[in-house]
mmCIF file of C-alpha atoms in Angstrom:
data_model
loop_
_atom_site.group_PDB
_atom_site.id
_atom_site.type_symbol
_atom_site.label_atom_id
_atom_site.label_comp_id
_atom_site.label_asym_id
_atom_site.label_seq_id
_atom_site.Cartn_x
_atom_site.Cartn_y
_atom_site.Cartn_z
ATOM 1 C CA MET Q 1 -0.366 -20.911 -57.627
ATOM 2 C CA GLN Q 2 2.930 -20.426 -55.791
ATOM 3 C CA LYS Q 3 3.599 -17.183 -57.719
ATOM 4 C CA LEU Q 4 0.163 -15.862 -56.739
ATOM 5 C CA THR Q 5 0.839 -16.676 -53.091
ATOM 6 C CA ILE Q 6 4.189 -14.868 -53.185
ATOM 7 C CA LEU Q 7 2.583 -11.877 -54.918
ATOM 8 C CA PHE Q 8 -0.147 -11.751 -52.285
ATOM 9 C CA LEU Q 9 2.422 -11.789 -49.479
ATOM 10 C CA ILE Q 10 4.421 -8.988 -51.126
ATOM 11 C CA VAL Q 11 1.284 -6.852 -51.457
ATOM 12 C CA LEU Q 12 0.304 -7.590 -47.852
ATOM 13 C CA PHE Q 13 3.791 -6.696 -46.589
ATOM 14 C CA SER Q 14 3.837 -3.476 -48.608
ATOM 15 C CA PHE Q 15 0.423 -2.508 -47.213
ATOM 16 C CA ALA Q 16 1.561 -3.163 -43.649
ATOM 17 C CA CYS Q 17 4.713 -1.101 -44.146
ATOM 18 C CA SER Q 18 2.688 1.777 -45.558
ATOM 19 C CA GLN Q 19 0.521 1.998 -42.428
ATOM 20 C CA LYS Q 20 1.407 4.951 -40.248
ATOM 21 C CA GLU Q 21 1.736 4.848 -36.490
ATOM 22 C CA PRO Q 22 -1.478 6.046 -34.851
ATOM 23 C CA ILE Q 23 -1.358 9.795 -34.223
ATOM 24 C CA LEU Q 24 -2.203 10.780 -30.675
ATOM 25 C CA PHE Q 25 -2.314 14.559 -31.064
ATOM 26 C CA GLU Q 26 -3.877 15.762 -34.285
ATOM 27 C CA ASP Q 27 -5.419 19.175 -33.653
ATOM 28 C CA GLY Q 28 -7.213 21.323 -31.092
ATOM 29 C CA LEU Q 29 -4.237 21.900 -28.798
ATOM 30 C CA GLU Q 30 -4.693 25.674 -28.856
ATOM 31 C CA ASP Q 31 -7.205 25.258 -26.012
ATOM 32 C CA PHE Q 32 -4.668 23.352 -23.890
ATOM 33 C CA PRO Q 33 -1.687 25.674 -23.331
ATOM 34 C CA THR Q 34 0.147 23.604 -20.690
ATOM 35 C CA LEU Q 35 -0.256 20.401 -22.671
ATOM 36 C CA GLN Q 36 1.077 22.157 -25.769
ATOM 37 C CA ARG Q 37 3.995 23.588 -23.780
ATOM 38 C CA VAL Q 38 4.966 20.153 -22.512
ATOM 39 C CA LEU Q 39 4.636 18.488 -25.915
ATOM 40 C CA ASP Q 40 6.864 21.185 -27.395
ATOM 41 C CA SER Q 41 9.593 20.473 -24.792
ATOM 42 C CA VAL Q 42 9.624 16.706 -24.416
ATOM 43 C CA ASP Q 43 13.296 16.532 -23.446
ATOM 44 C CA LYS Q 44 12.887 19.103 -20.696
ATOM 45 C CA TYR Q 45 9.813 17.450 -19.207
ATOM 46 C CA GLN Q 46 10.793 13.871 -20.115
ATOM 47 C CA VAL Q 47 7.143 13.239 -20.894
ATOM 48 C CA GLN Q 48 5.860 9.805 -21.955
ATOM 49 C CA ILE Q 49 2.246 9.009 -22.796
ATOM 50 C CA LEU Q 50 0.274 5.854 -23.581
ATOM 51 C CA PHE Q 51 -3.368 6.021 -24.652
ATOM 52 C CA THR Q 52 -5.572 3.040 -25.503
ATOM 53 C CA GLN Q 53 -8.763 3.545 -27.481
ATOM 54 C CA ILE Q 54 -11.493 0.963 -26.825
ATOM 55 C CA ASP Q 55 -14.315 -0.330 -28.986
ATOM 56 C CA ARG Q 56 -16.629 -3.204 -28.098
ATOM 57 C CA ASN Q 57 -17.726 -6.094 -30.278
ATOM 58 C CA GLU Q 58 -21.163 -7.705 -30.201
ATOM 59 C CA HIS Q 59 -20.126 -9.746 -27.133
ATOM 60 C CA MET Q 60 -18.992 -6.559 -25.327
ATOM 61 C CA ASN Q 61 -15.379 -7.726 -25.498
ATOM 62 C CA PRO Q 62 -12.939 -4.822 -25.747
ATOM 63 C CA MET Q 63 -10.992 -4.215 -28.948
ATOM 64 C CA MET Q 64 -8.051 -2.010 -28.071
ATOM 65 C CA GLU Q 65 -5.728 0.180 -30.128
ATOM 66 C CA THR Q 66 -2.822 1.813 -28.334
ATOM 67 C CA PHE Q 67 -1.215 5.154 -29.218
ATOM 68 C CA SER Q 68 2.113 6.249 -27.757
ATOM 69 C CA PHE Q 69 3.968 9.526 -27.489
ATOM 70 C CA ASN Q 70 7.694 9.663 -26.733
ATOM 71 C CA LEU Q 71 7.549 6.233 -25.096
ATOM 72 C CA ASP Q 72 10.895 4.805 -24.004
ATOM 73 C CA ASP Q 73 10.819 1.945 -21.525
ATOM 74 C CA GLU Q 74 14.595 2.086 -21.174
ATOM 75 C CA ARG Q 75 14.580 5.703 -19.986
ATOM 76 C CA TYR Q 76 14.462 5.678 -16.224
ATOM 77 C CA PHE Q 77 12.033 7.688 -14.125
ATOM 78 C CA TYR Q 78 11.265 7.222 -10.459
ATOM 79 C CA PRO Q 79 7.871 5.459 -10.271
ATOM 80 C CA ALA Q 80 7.033 6.565 -6.714
ATOM 81 C CA SER Q 81 3.726 5.145 -5.453
ATOM 82 C CA THR Q 82 2.628 3.538 -8.724
ATOM 83 C CA VAL Q 83 4.478 0.361 -7.625
ATOM 84 C CA LYS Q 84 1.809 -0.096 -4.950
ATOM 85 C CA LEU Q 85 -0.729 -1.275 -7.513
ATOM 86 C CA PRO Q 86 1.076 -4.464 -8.635
ATOM 87 C CA VAL Q 87 2.023 -5.212 -5.018
ATOM 88 C CA ALA Q 88 -1.646 -4.969 -3.998
ATOM 89 C CA ILE Q 89 -2.678 -7.357 -6.752
ATOM 90 C CA LEU Q 90 0.147 -9.796 -6.040
ATOM 91 C CA ALA Q 91 -0.713 -9.828 -2.329
ATOM 92 C CA LEU Q 92 -4.130 -11.227 -3.227
ATOM 93 C CA GLU Q 93 -2.603 -13.680 -5.693
ATOM 94 C CA TRP Q 94 -0.273 -14.851 -2.908
ATOM 95 C CA LEU Q 95 -3.230 -15.151 -0.546
ATOM 96 C CA GLU Q 96 -5.092 -17.462 -2.920
ATOM 97 C CA GLU Q 97 -2.004 -19.621 -3.387
ATOM 98 C CA GLN Q 98 -1.753 -20.353 0.379
ATOM 99 C CA ASN Q 99 -5.051 -22.278 0.407
ATOM 100 C CA VAL Q 100 -5.253 -22.035 4.204
ATOM 101 C CA GLU Q 101 -8.678 -22.430 5.797
ATOM 102 C CA ASN Q 102 -10.072 -19.154 7.203
ATOM 103 C CA LEU Q 103 -7.150 -17.155 5.786
ATOM 104 C CA THR Q 104 -8.779 -14.246 3.962
ATOM 105 C CA LEU Q 105 -7.969 -10.677 3.020
ATOM 106 C CA ASN Q 106 -9.572 -9.622 6.357
ATOM 107 C CA THR Q 107 -7.578 -12.023 8.571
ATOM 108 C CA PRO Q 108 -5.486 -10.113 11.143
ATOM 109 C CA MET Q 109 -1.882 -9.821 9.932
ATOM 110 C CA LEU Q 110 0.684 -9.216 12.691
ATOM 111 C CA THR Q 111 4.127 -8.074 11.614
ATOM 112 C CA ASP Q 112 7.066 -8.733 13.953
ATOM 113 C CA SER Q 113 10.634 -7.411 13.899
ATOM 114 C CA VAL Q 114 13.974 -9.161 14.462
ATOM 115 C CA ARG Q 115 16.380 -6.545 13.096
ATOM 116 C CA PRO Q 116 17.050 -2.949 14.195
ATOM 117 C CA SER Q 117 15.850 -1.724 10.781
ATOM 118 C CA GLN Q 118 12.464 -3.438 11.152
ATOM 119 C CA ILE Q 119 9.330 -2.026 12.808
ATOM 120 C CA PRO Q 120 6.526 -4.244 14.124
ATOM 121 C CA ALA Q 121 2.822 -3.667 13.428
ATOM 122 C CA TYR Q 122 0.236 -5.255 15.729
ATOM 123 C CA VAL Q 123 -2.624 -2.745 15.596
ATOM 124 C CA ASP Q 124 -4.248 -0.426 13.065
ATOM 125 C CA ASN Q 125 -6.713 1.972 14.644
ATOM 126 C CA SER Q 126 -8.090 3.002 11.247
ATOM 127 C CA SER Q 127 -9.651 -0.429 10.688
ATOM 128 C CA LEU Q 128 -13.036 -1.589 11.948
ATOM 129 C CA ASP Q 129 -11.527 -4.047 14.455
ATOM 130 C CA SER Q 130 -8.303 -2.039 15.057
ATOM 131 C CA LEU Q 131 -6.275 -4.867 13.519
ATOM 132 C CA PRO Q 132 -4.156 -4.793 10.365
ATOM 133 C CA SER Q 133 -4.916 -7.105 7.452
ATOM 134 C CA ILE Q 134 -4.001 -7.531 3.795
ATOM 135 C CA GLY Q 135 -7.323 -6.053 2.712
ATOM 136 C CA HIS Q 136 -7.062 -3.033 4.985
ATOM 137 C CA TYR Q 137 -3.509 -2.274 3.876
ATOM 138 C CA ILE Q 138 -4.630 -2.396 0.248
ATOM 139 C CA LYS Q 139 -7.483 0.004 0.950
ATOM 140 C CA LYS Q 140 -5.097 2.486 2.561
ATOM 141 C CA PHE Q 141 -2.599 2.667 -0.239
ATOM 142 C CA LEU Q 142 -5.103 2.570 -3.083
ATOM 143 C CA LEU Q 143 -7.241 5.299 -1.473
ATOM 144 C CA VAL Q 144 -4.584 7.752 -0.281
ATOM 145 C CA SER Q 145 -1.274 6.062 -1.168
ATOM 146 C CA ASP Q 146 -0.279 5.220 2.416
ATOM 147 C CA ASN Q 147 3.416 4.285 2.417
ATOM 148 C CA ASP Q 148 3.464 2.197 5.605
ATOM 149 C CA ALA Q 149 0.609 0.047 4.281
ATOM 150 C CA TYR Q 150 2.595 -0.650 1.121
ATOM 151 C CA ASN Q 151 5.709 -1.469 3.166
ATOM 152 C CA ARG Q 152 3.801 -4.148 5.096
ATOM 153 C CA LEU Q 153 2.798 -5.991 1.935
ATOM 154 C CA TYR Q 154 6.298 -5.573 0.510
ATOM 155 C CA GLU Q 155 7.537 -7.283 3.689
ATOM 156 C CA LEU Q 156 4.939 -10.008 3.268
ATOM 157 C CA LEU Q 157 5.810 -10.877 -0.320
ATOM 158 C CA GLY Q 158 9.533 -10.149 -0.534
ATOM 159 C CA GLN Q 159 11.539 -9.144 -3.568
ATOM 160 C CA ASP Q 160 11.800 -12.589 -5.141
ATOM 161 C CA TYR Q 161 8.062 -13.191 -5.244
ATOM 162 C CA ILE Q 162 7.218 -9.709 -6.516
ATOM 163 C CA ASN Q 163 9.797 -9.521 -9.273
ATOM 164 C CA GLN Q 164 9.521 -13.102 -10.460
ATOM 165 C CA LYS Q 165 5.722 -12.940 -10.662
ATOM 166 C CA LEU Q 166 5.780 -9.708 -12.648
ATOM 167 C CA ALA Q 167 8.386 -11.080 -15.063
ATOM 168 C CA GLU Q 168 6.288 -14.224 -15.586
ATOM 169 C CA LYS Q 169 3.399 -12.012 -16.671
ATOM 170 C CA GLY Q 170 5.494 -10.245 -19.290
ATOM 171 C CA LEU Q 171 6.116 -7.099 -17.239
ATOM 172 C CA ASN Q 172 9.803 -7.034 -18.000
ATOM 173 C CA HIS Q 173 10.670 -3.398 -17.363
ATOM 174 C CA THR Q 174 9.997 -3.431 -13.636
ATOM 175 C CA VAL Q 175 12.190 -3.745 -10.538
ATOM 176 C CA ILE Q 176 10.653 -3.458 -7.059
ATOM 177 C CA ASN Q 177 13.328 -3.555 -4.404
ATOM 178 C CA HIS Q 178 12.587 -1.230 -1.480
ATOM 179 C CA ARG Q 179 10.170 0.105 1.069
ATOM 180 C CA LEU Q 180 8.898 3.662 0.649
ATOM 181 C CA SER Q 181 9.757 6.645 2.874
ATOM 182 C CA TYR Q 182 11.688 4.283 5.103
ATOM 183 C CA PRO Q 183 15.324 4.604 6.282
ATOM 184 C CA ALA Q 184 16.632 1.244 5.126
ATOM 185 C CA ASN Q 185 19.545 0.730 2.739
ATOM 186 C CA GLU Q 186 19.587 -1.735 -0.143
ATOM 187 C CA ILE Q 187 20.889 -4.536 2.110
ATOM 188 C CA GLU Q 188 18.224 -4.094 4.788
ATOM 189 C CA ASN Q 189 15.563 -3.953 2.065
ATOM 190 C CA ARG Q 190 16.487 -7.561 1.226
ATOM 191 C CA TYR Q 191 15.319 -8.746 4.664
ATOM 192 C CA PHE Q 192 11.601 -9.240 5.310
ATOM 193 C CA ASN Q 193 9.902 -9.241 8.705
ATOM 194 C CA PRO Q 194 8.394 -12.313 10.351
ATOM 195 C CA ILE Q 195 4.596 -12.290 9.986
ATOM 196 C CA ARG Q 196 1.729 -14.146 11.676
ATOM 197 C CA PHE Q 197 -1.854 -14.456 10.498
ATOM 198 C CA VAL Q 198 -4.193 -15.174 13.396
ATOM 199 C CA ASP Q 199 -7.907 -15.735 13.890
ATOM 200 C CA LYS Q 200 -10.067 -13.625 16.223
ATOM 201 C CA SER Q 201 -9.058 -15.824 19.167
ATOM 202 C CA GLY Q 202 -5.362 -15.348 18.496
ATOM 203 C CA ASN Q 203 -4.784 -18.819 17.078
ATOM 204 C CA ILE Q 204 -2.083 -18.851 14.414
ATOM 205 C CA LEU Q 205 -3.364 -19.752 10.955
ATOM 206 C CA LEU Q 206 -0.106 -19.145 9.093
ATOM 207 C CA GLU Q 207 3.324 -18.090 10.300
ATOM 208 C CA LEU Q 208 6.178 -16.804 8.150
ATOM 209 C CA PRO Q 209 9.717 -16.529 9.543
ATOM 210 C CA GLU Q 210 12.072 -13.737 8.620
ATOM 211 C CA ARG Q 211 13.056 -14.177 5.008
ATOM 212 C CA THR Q 212 15.774 -12.734 2.789
ATOM 213 C CA THR Q 213 16.797 -12.767 -0.847
ATOM 214 C CA GLY Q 214 20.224 -13.601 -2.163
ATOM 215 C CA LYS Q 215 19.527 -12.034 -5.525
ATOM 216 C CA VAL Q 216 20.230 -8.351 -6.075
ATOM 217 C CA TYR Q 217 17.385 -6.599 -7.870
ATOM 218 C CA SER Q 218 18.775 -3.341 -9.197
ATOM 219 C CA ASN Q 219 18.952 -1.074 -12.219
ATOM 220 C CA PRO Q 220 22.233 -2.113 -13.884
ATOM 221 C CA GLU Q 221 22.368 1.043 -15.999
ATOM 222 C CA ARG Q 222 22.881 2.983 -12.720
ATOM 223 C CA PRO Q 223 20.524 5.833 -13.609
ATOM 224 C CA MET Q 224 21.224 9.346 -12.325
ATOM 225 C CA ILE Q 225 18.635 12.103 -11.936
ATOM 226 C CA GLY Q 226 19.259 15.817 -11.550
ATOM 227 C CA ARG Q 227 22.416 17.859 -11.144
ATOM 228 C CA ALA Q 228 22.340 18.081 -7.333
ATOM 229 C CA TYR Q 229 20.352 16.860 -4.341
ATOM 230 C CA TYR Q 230 19.937 17.471 -0.646
ATOM 231 C CA ALA Q 231 20.865 14.794 1.882
ATOM 232 C CA GLY Q 232 19.472 16.263 5.068
ATOM 233 C CA ASP Q 233 20.765 19.833 5.167
ATOM 234 C CA SER Q 234 23.762 19.088 2.936
ATOM 235 C CA LEU Q 235 23.717 19.931 -0.773
ATOM 236 C CA ILE Q 236 25.455 17.242 -2.819
ATOM 237 C CA GLU Q 237 26.696 18.715 -6.094
ATOM 238 C CA THR Q 238 26.040 15.692 -8.263
ATOM 239 C CA GLY Q 239 23.046 13.798 -9.576
ATOM 240 C CA MET Q 240 21.253 11.296 -7.361
ATOM 241 C CA GLU Q 241 21.860 7.649 -8.200
ATOM 242 C CA PHE Q 242 18.830 5.346 -8.506
ATOM 243 C CA THR Q 243 20.567 1.975 -8.892
ATOM 244 C CA PHE Q 244 18.754 0.526 -5.879
ATOM 245 C CA LYS Q 245 15.470 2.345 -6.401
ATOM 246 C CA ASN Q 246 12.270 0.930 -7.850
ATOM 247 C CA LYS Q 247 11.674 0.922 -11.584
ATOM 248 C CA PHE Q 248 8.243 0.633 -13.206
ATOM 249 C CA ALA Q 249 8.225 1.541 -16.892
ATOM 250 C CA LEU Q 250 5.147 3.279 -18.270
ATOM 251 C CA SER Q 251 4.181 0.377 -20.531
ATOM 252 C CA ASP Q 252 4.250 -1.974 -17.531
ATOM 253 C CA LEU Q 253 2.069 0.366 -15.460
ATOM 254 C CA HIS Q 254 -0.340 0.665 -18.394
ATOM 255 C CA GLY Q 255 -0.308 -3.119 -18.756
ATOM 256 C CA VAL Q 256 -1.074 -3.734 -15.087
ATOM 257 C CA VAL Q 257 -4.145 -1.478 -15.246
ATOM 258 C CA GLN Q 258 -5.304 -3.195 -18.438
ATOM 259 C CA ARG Q 259 -4.801 -6.662 -16.944
ATOM 260 C CA ILE Q 260 -6.957 -5.943 -13.895
ATOM 261 C CA VAL Q 261 -9.742 -4.267 -15.918
ATOM 262 C CA PHE Q 262 -9.819 -6.646 -18.906
ATOM 263 C CA PRO Q 263 -7.934 -9.812 -17.884
ATOM 264 C CA ARG Q 264 -9.331 -11.893 -20.748
ATOM 265 C CA SER Q 265 -7.694 -9.598 -23.265
ATOM 266 C CA PHE Q 266 -4.379 -11.186 -22.250
ATOM 267 C CA MET Q 267 -3.004 -14.672 -22.593
ATOM 268 C CA GLU Q 268 -3.572 -16.746 -19.471
ATOM 269 C CA ALA Q 269 0.120 -16.709 -18.526
ATOM 270 C CA GLU Q 270 0.129 -12.893 -18.570
ATOM 271 C CA ARG Q 271 -2.886 -12.445 -16.289
ATOM 272 C CA PHE Q 272 -2.989 -11.980 -12.550
ATOM 273 C CA ASN Q 273 -4.385 -15.128 -10.968
ATOM 274 C CA LEU Q 274 -7.231 -13.659 -8.933
ATOM 275 C CA ASN Q 275 -10.710 -14.907 -8.276
ATOM 276 C CA GLU Q 276 -13.491 -12.525 -9.195
ATOM 277 C CA GLU Q 277 -14.075 -11.377 -5.616
ATOM 278 C CA HIS Q 278 -10.462 -10.267 -5.243
ATOM 279 C CA ARG Q 279 -10.352 -8.661 -8.682
ATOM 280 C CA GLU Q 280 -13.463 -6.632 -7.869
ATOM 281 C CA PHE Q 281 -11.949 -5.653 -4.518
ATOM 282 C CA ILE Q 282 -8.954 -4.128 -6.320
ATOM 283 C CA LEU Q 283 -11.159 -2.346 -8.862
ATOM 284 C CA LYS Q 284 -13.436 -0.962 -6.168
ATOM 285 C CA TYR Q 285 -10.626 0.633 -4.202
ATOM 286 C CA MET Q 286 -8.761 1.806 -7.294
ATOM 287 C CA SER Q 287 -11.857 3.835 -8.167
ATOM 288 C CA MET Q 288 -13.161 4.813 -4.726
ATOM 289 C CA LEU Q 289 -12.738 8.433 -3.611
ATOM 290 C CA PRO Q 290 -11.220 9.127 -0.165
ATOM 291 C CA GLY Q 291 -14.434 10.611 1.210
ATOM 292 C CA GLU Q 292 -16.417 7.488 0.269
ATOM 293 C CA SER Q 293 -14.480 5.258 2.663
ATOM 294 C CA ASP Q 294 -15.615 4.519 6.239
ATOM 295 C CA PHE Q 295 -12.733 2.279 7.377
ATOM 296 C CA PRO Q 296 -10.268 3.846 6.927
ATOM 297 C CA LYS Q 297 -12.003 7.216 7.293
ATOM 298 C CA TYR Q 298 -10.627 10.223 5.425
ATOM 299 C CA GLU Q 299 -12.203 13.559 6.233
ATOM 300 C CA GLY Q 300 -11.403 17.221 5.795
ATOM 301 C CA PRO Q 301 -10.277 19.494 2.977
ATOM 302 C CA ASP Q 302 -7.029 17.593 2.403
ATOM 303 C CA TYR Q 303 -8.912 14.570 1.046
ATOM 304 C CA TYR Q 304 -10.773 16.095 -1.894
ATOM 305 C CA ASP Q 305 -12.094 13.881 -4.719
ATOM 306 C CA SER Q 306 -9.159 14.449 -7.065
ATOM 307 C CA TYR Q 307 -6.592 13.814 -4.305
ATOM 308 C CA SER Q 308 -5.195 10.992 -6.422
ATOM 309 C CA LYS Q 309 -7.067 11.441 -9.713
ATOM 310 C CA PHE Q 310 -4.812 13.522 -11.963
ATOM 311 C CA PHE Q 311 -6.392 13.105 -15.404
ATOM 312 C CA LYS Q 312 -9.020 15.745 -16.204
ATOM 313 C CA PHE Q 313 -9.587 16.659 -12.537
ATOM 314 C CA GLY Q 314 -6.043 17.162 -11.231
ATOM 315 C CA THR Q 315 -6.349 20.927 -10.756
ATOM 316 C CA ASP Q 316 -9.959 20.942 -9.513
ATOM 317 C CA LYS Q 317 -10.790 20.363 -5.845
ATOM 318 C CA ASN Q 318 -14.538 20.394 -6.458
ATOM 319 C CA PRO Q 319 -16.488 17.104 -6.301
ATOM 320 C CA ILE Q 320 -16.057 14.863 -9.347
ATOM 321 C CA PRO Q 321 -19.433 14.323 -11.098
ATOM 322 C CA GLU Q 322 -20.932 10.902 -10.348
ATOM 323 C CA ARG Q 323 -20.969 9.762 -13.967
ATOM 324 C CA PHE Q 324 -17.154 9.615 -13.967
ATOM 325 C CA ARG Q 325 -15.017 6.894 -12.430
ATOM 326 C CA ILE Q 326 -11.255 6.636 -12.675
ATOM 327 C CA PHE Q 327 -9.629 3.279 -11.871
ATOM 328 C CA ASN Q 328 -6.028 4.290 -11.350
ATOM 329 C CA LYS Q 329 -2.822 4.619 -9.364
ATOM 330 C CA THR Q 330 -0.706 7.745 -9.141
ATOM 331 C CA GLY Q 331 2.852 8.510 -8.094
ATOM 332 C CA TRP Q 332 4.515 11.745 -7.056
ATOM 333 C CA ALA Q 333 8.199 12.101 -6.022
ATOM 334 C CA TYR Q 334 11.526 13.676 -7.017
ATOM 335 C CA GLY Q 335 9.759 15.954 -9.491
ATOM 336 C CA HIS Q 336 8.036 13.051 -11.256
ATOM 337 C CA LEU Q 337 4.257 12.804 -11.533
ATOM 338 C CA ILE Q 338 2.784 9.573 -12.890
ATOM 339 C CA ASP Q 339 -0.751 8.302 -13.373
ATOM 340 C CA GLY Q 340 -1.973 5.045 -14.911
ATOM 341 C CA SER Q 341 -5.749 5.077 -15.414
ATOM 342 C CA TYR Q 342 -8.827 3.471 -16.873
ATOM 343 C CA PHE Q 343 -11.182 6.435 -17.374
ATOM 344 C CA VAL Q 344 -14.960 5.986 -17.606
ATOM 345 C CA ASP Q 345 -17.985 8.205 -18.248
ATOM 346 C CA TYR Q 346 -20.905 5.864 -17.551
ATOM 347 C CA GLU Q 347 -23.603 8.129 -18.988
ATOM 348 C CA ASN Q 348 -21.945 8.875 -22.313
ATOM 349 C CA GLY Q 349 -20.321 5.493 -22.882
ATOM 350 C CA VAL Q 350 -16.773 6.856 -22.842
ATOM 351 C CA GLU Q 351 -13.902 4.606 -21.773
ATOM 352 C CA PHE Q 352 -10.172 4.634 -22.388
ATOM 353 C CA PHE Q 353 -6.837 3.810 -20.803
ATOM 354 C CA VAL Q 354 -4.233 6.526 -20.367
ATOM 355 C CA SER Q 355 -0.886 6.546 -18.597
ATOM 356 C CA ALA Q 356 1.642 9.363 -18.477
ATOM 357 C CA VAL Q 357 4.747 10.562 -16.688
ATOM 358 C CA ILE Q 358 6.204 14.052 -16.505
ATOM 359 C CA TYR Q 359 9.310 15.463 -14.820
ATOM 360 C CA THR Q 360 8.927 18.966 -13.376
ATOM 361 C CA ASN Q 361 12.230 19.978 -11.823
ATOM 362 C CA GLN Q 362 13.555 23.054 -13.573
ATOM 363 C CA ASN Q 363 16.506 23.634 -11.235
ATOM 364 C CA GLU Q 364 17.495 19.935 -11.457
ATOM 365 C CA THR Q 365 17.911 19.775 -7.669
ATOM 366 C CA LEU Q 366 16.241 16.923 -5.816
ATOM 367 C CA ASN Q 367 14.835 17.063 -2.276
ATOM 368 C CA ASP Q 368 14.648 20.880 -2.212
ATOM 369 C CA ASN Q 369 10.830 20.900 -2.431
ATOM 370 C CA THR Q 370 11.060 23.206 -5.431
ATOM 371 C CA TYR Q 371 9.170 21.477 -8.207
ATOM 372 C CA GLU Q 372 6.708 22.805 -10.800
ATOM 373 C CA THR Q 373 4.013 20.371 -9.693
ATOM 374 C CA GLU Q 374 1.232 22.927 -9.316
ATOM 375 C CA GLY Q 375 2.270 25.128 -12.229
ATOM 376 C CA ILE Q 376 3.076 22.476 -14.850
ATOM 377 C CA GLY Q 377 2.584 18.903 -13.627
ATOM 378 C CA LEU Q 378 -1.030 18.812 -12.489
ATOM 379 C CA PRO Q 379 -2.258 21.195 -15.248
ATOM 380 C CA PHE Q 380 -0.571 18.890 -17.783
ATOM 381 C CA PHE Q 381 -2.525 15.880 -16.502
ATOM 382 C CA ALA Q 382 -5.775 17.826 -16.283
ATOM 383 C CA GLU Q 383 -5.466 19.117 -19.838
ATOM 384 C CA LEU Q 384 -4.314 15.780 -21.257
ATOM 385 C CA GLY Q 385 -7.272 14.048 -19.606
ATOM 386 C CA GLN Q 386 -9.704 16.660 -20.900
ATOM 387 C CA TYR Q 387 -8.220 16.538 -24.419
ATOM 388 C CA LEU Q 388 -8.541 12.745 -24.606
ATOM 389 C CA TYR Q 389 -11.968 12.764 -22.991
ATOM 390 C CA GLN Q 390 -13.311 15.258 -25.559
ATOM 391 C CA ARG Q 391 -11.747 13.224 -28.342
ATOM 392 C CA GLU Q 392 -13.520 10.073 -27.165
ATOM 393 C CA LEU Q 393 -16.775 11.871 -26.358
ATOM 394 C CA ASN Q 394 -16.975 13.058 -29.965
ATOM 395 C CA ARG Q 395 -15.857 9.769 -31.514
ATOM 396 C CA LYS Q 396 -18.659 7.691 -32.999
ATOM 397 C CA LYS Q 397 -18.909 4.128 -31.754
ATOM 398 C CA ILE Q 398 -20.968 1.323 -33.247
ATOM 399 C CA LEU Q 399 -21.771 -0.179 -29.838
ATOM 400 C CA LYS Q 400 -22.022 1.582 -26.506
ATOM 401 C CA PRO Q 401 -20.101 -0.278 -23.771
ATOM 402 C CA ASP Q 402 -21.867 -2.181 -21.006
ATOM 403 C CA PHE Q 403 -20.355 -1.061 -17.691
ATOM 404 C CA GLU Q 404 -22.372 -3.272 -15.334
ATOM 405 C CA GLY Q 405 -19.345 -5.263 -14.278
ATOM 406 C CA LEU Q 406 -17.507 -2.063 -13.455
ATOM 407 C CA LYS Q 407 -20.024 -0.437 -11.127
ATOM 408 C CA PHE Q 408 -19.650 -0.793 -7.378
ATOM 409 C CA GLU Q 409 -21.347 0.323 -4.195
ATOM 410 C CA TYR Q 410 -19.031 2.756 -2.472
#
């Protein structure tokens, strides 16, 4: 009996070793010239891709298989605005932990300042009541990636809370340590403004003093990007150092999107601790288009549907057909373009996760506003999204997914 058991284990091990890694790109790339160009020059474009195929069982639970291309979580890229997504989710997790009566995502949040590097925030004229709140800040940076809105929630949570919570959930390739588009050095980014939450009568519901962190959250490998960069009008003939810049590896971005869409696919310790109302709030504004929002209101040609929807629609400023919804967060800085998405076609039962990053900076000079974003970056995302969409559209599924829990009134 023991010999049979050993033989069975040997056969099982041999079978597992013989299995090939899933192949992401098999054929049909001749119709996608920019995608092919990027895949042929992975070192130049520093491209990384994660794609998760989804099938449903009889209980409509997702069964996921993930494919990767050139993935390297140790290779640094600047994550830009993608860090706003975990901060939005953690702000709601923090809110639930306070357990303060009448403290909600719509409670006015007044940010004070006690240091020269800090800026107060007492009003927000884009909100219905002209007051800032956690919920309104989240809307602004999920809809159009507003940097100031992100900074306010960064100041609310602080570095310790953000980084410790993400590490607890198994997101171990992430460092969030600074405000965005804000002239504060690494020391000032370790100080967090005083904040008051008040009711409509001005009564204080919760007050936070200025806080700081004694721990240094940095990238110890001291990553450098480019061969030169501009600091103001001065050209610095060396790469730019990103030791004290945010890091958000592609697998962590992909994992955050998966956790908010399908939380029960993860162990309890790895999930975000949100009630269903808050989870749906995040999903709604991840998928809402700028023109669908009333408060804040985004009008005009600058806020087209694909403003922050790169996959499939990144080069098209026409309206996105109603059957599609993309639950995502993008980033765009220093020649990097990033998008982490859950892509849905309600009518045809198509759903998949896809995340990708590309670096489009041929002259290797940062801050010169000379990037191949329009010529390479956005066409790459559009073609990759279309390639994967066609692949899934033509793939036979036993059960068509039920999207009722992922449809919202916009």
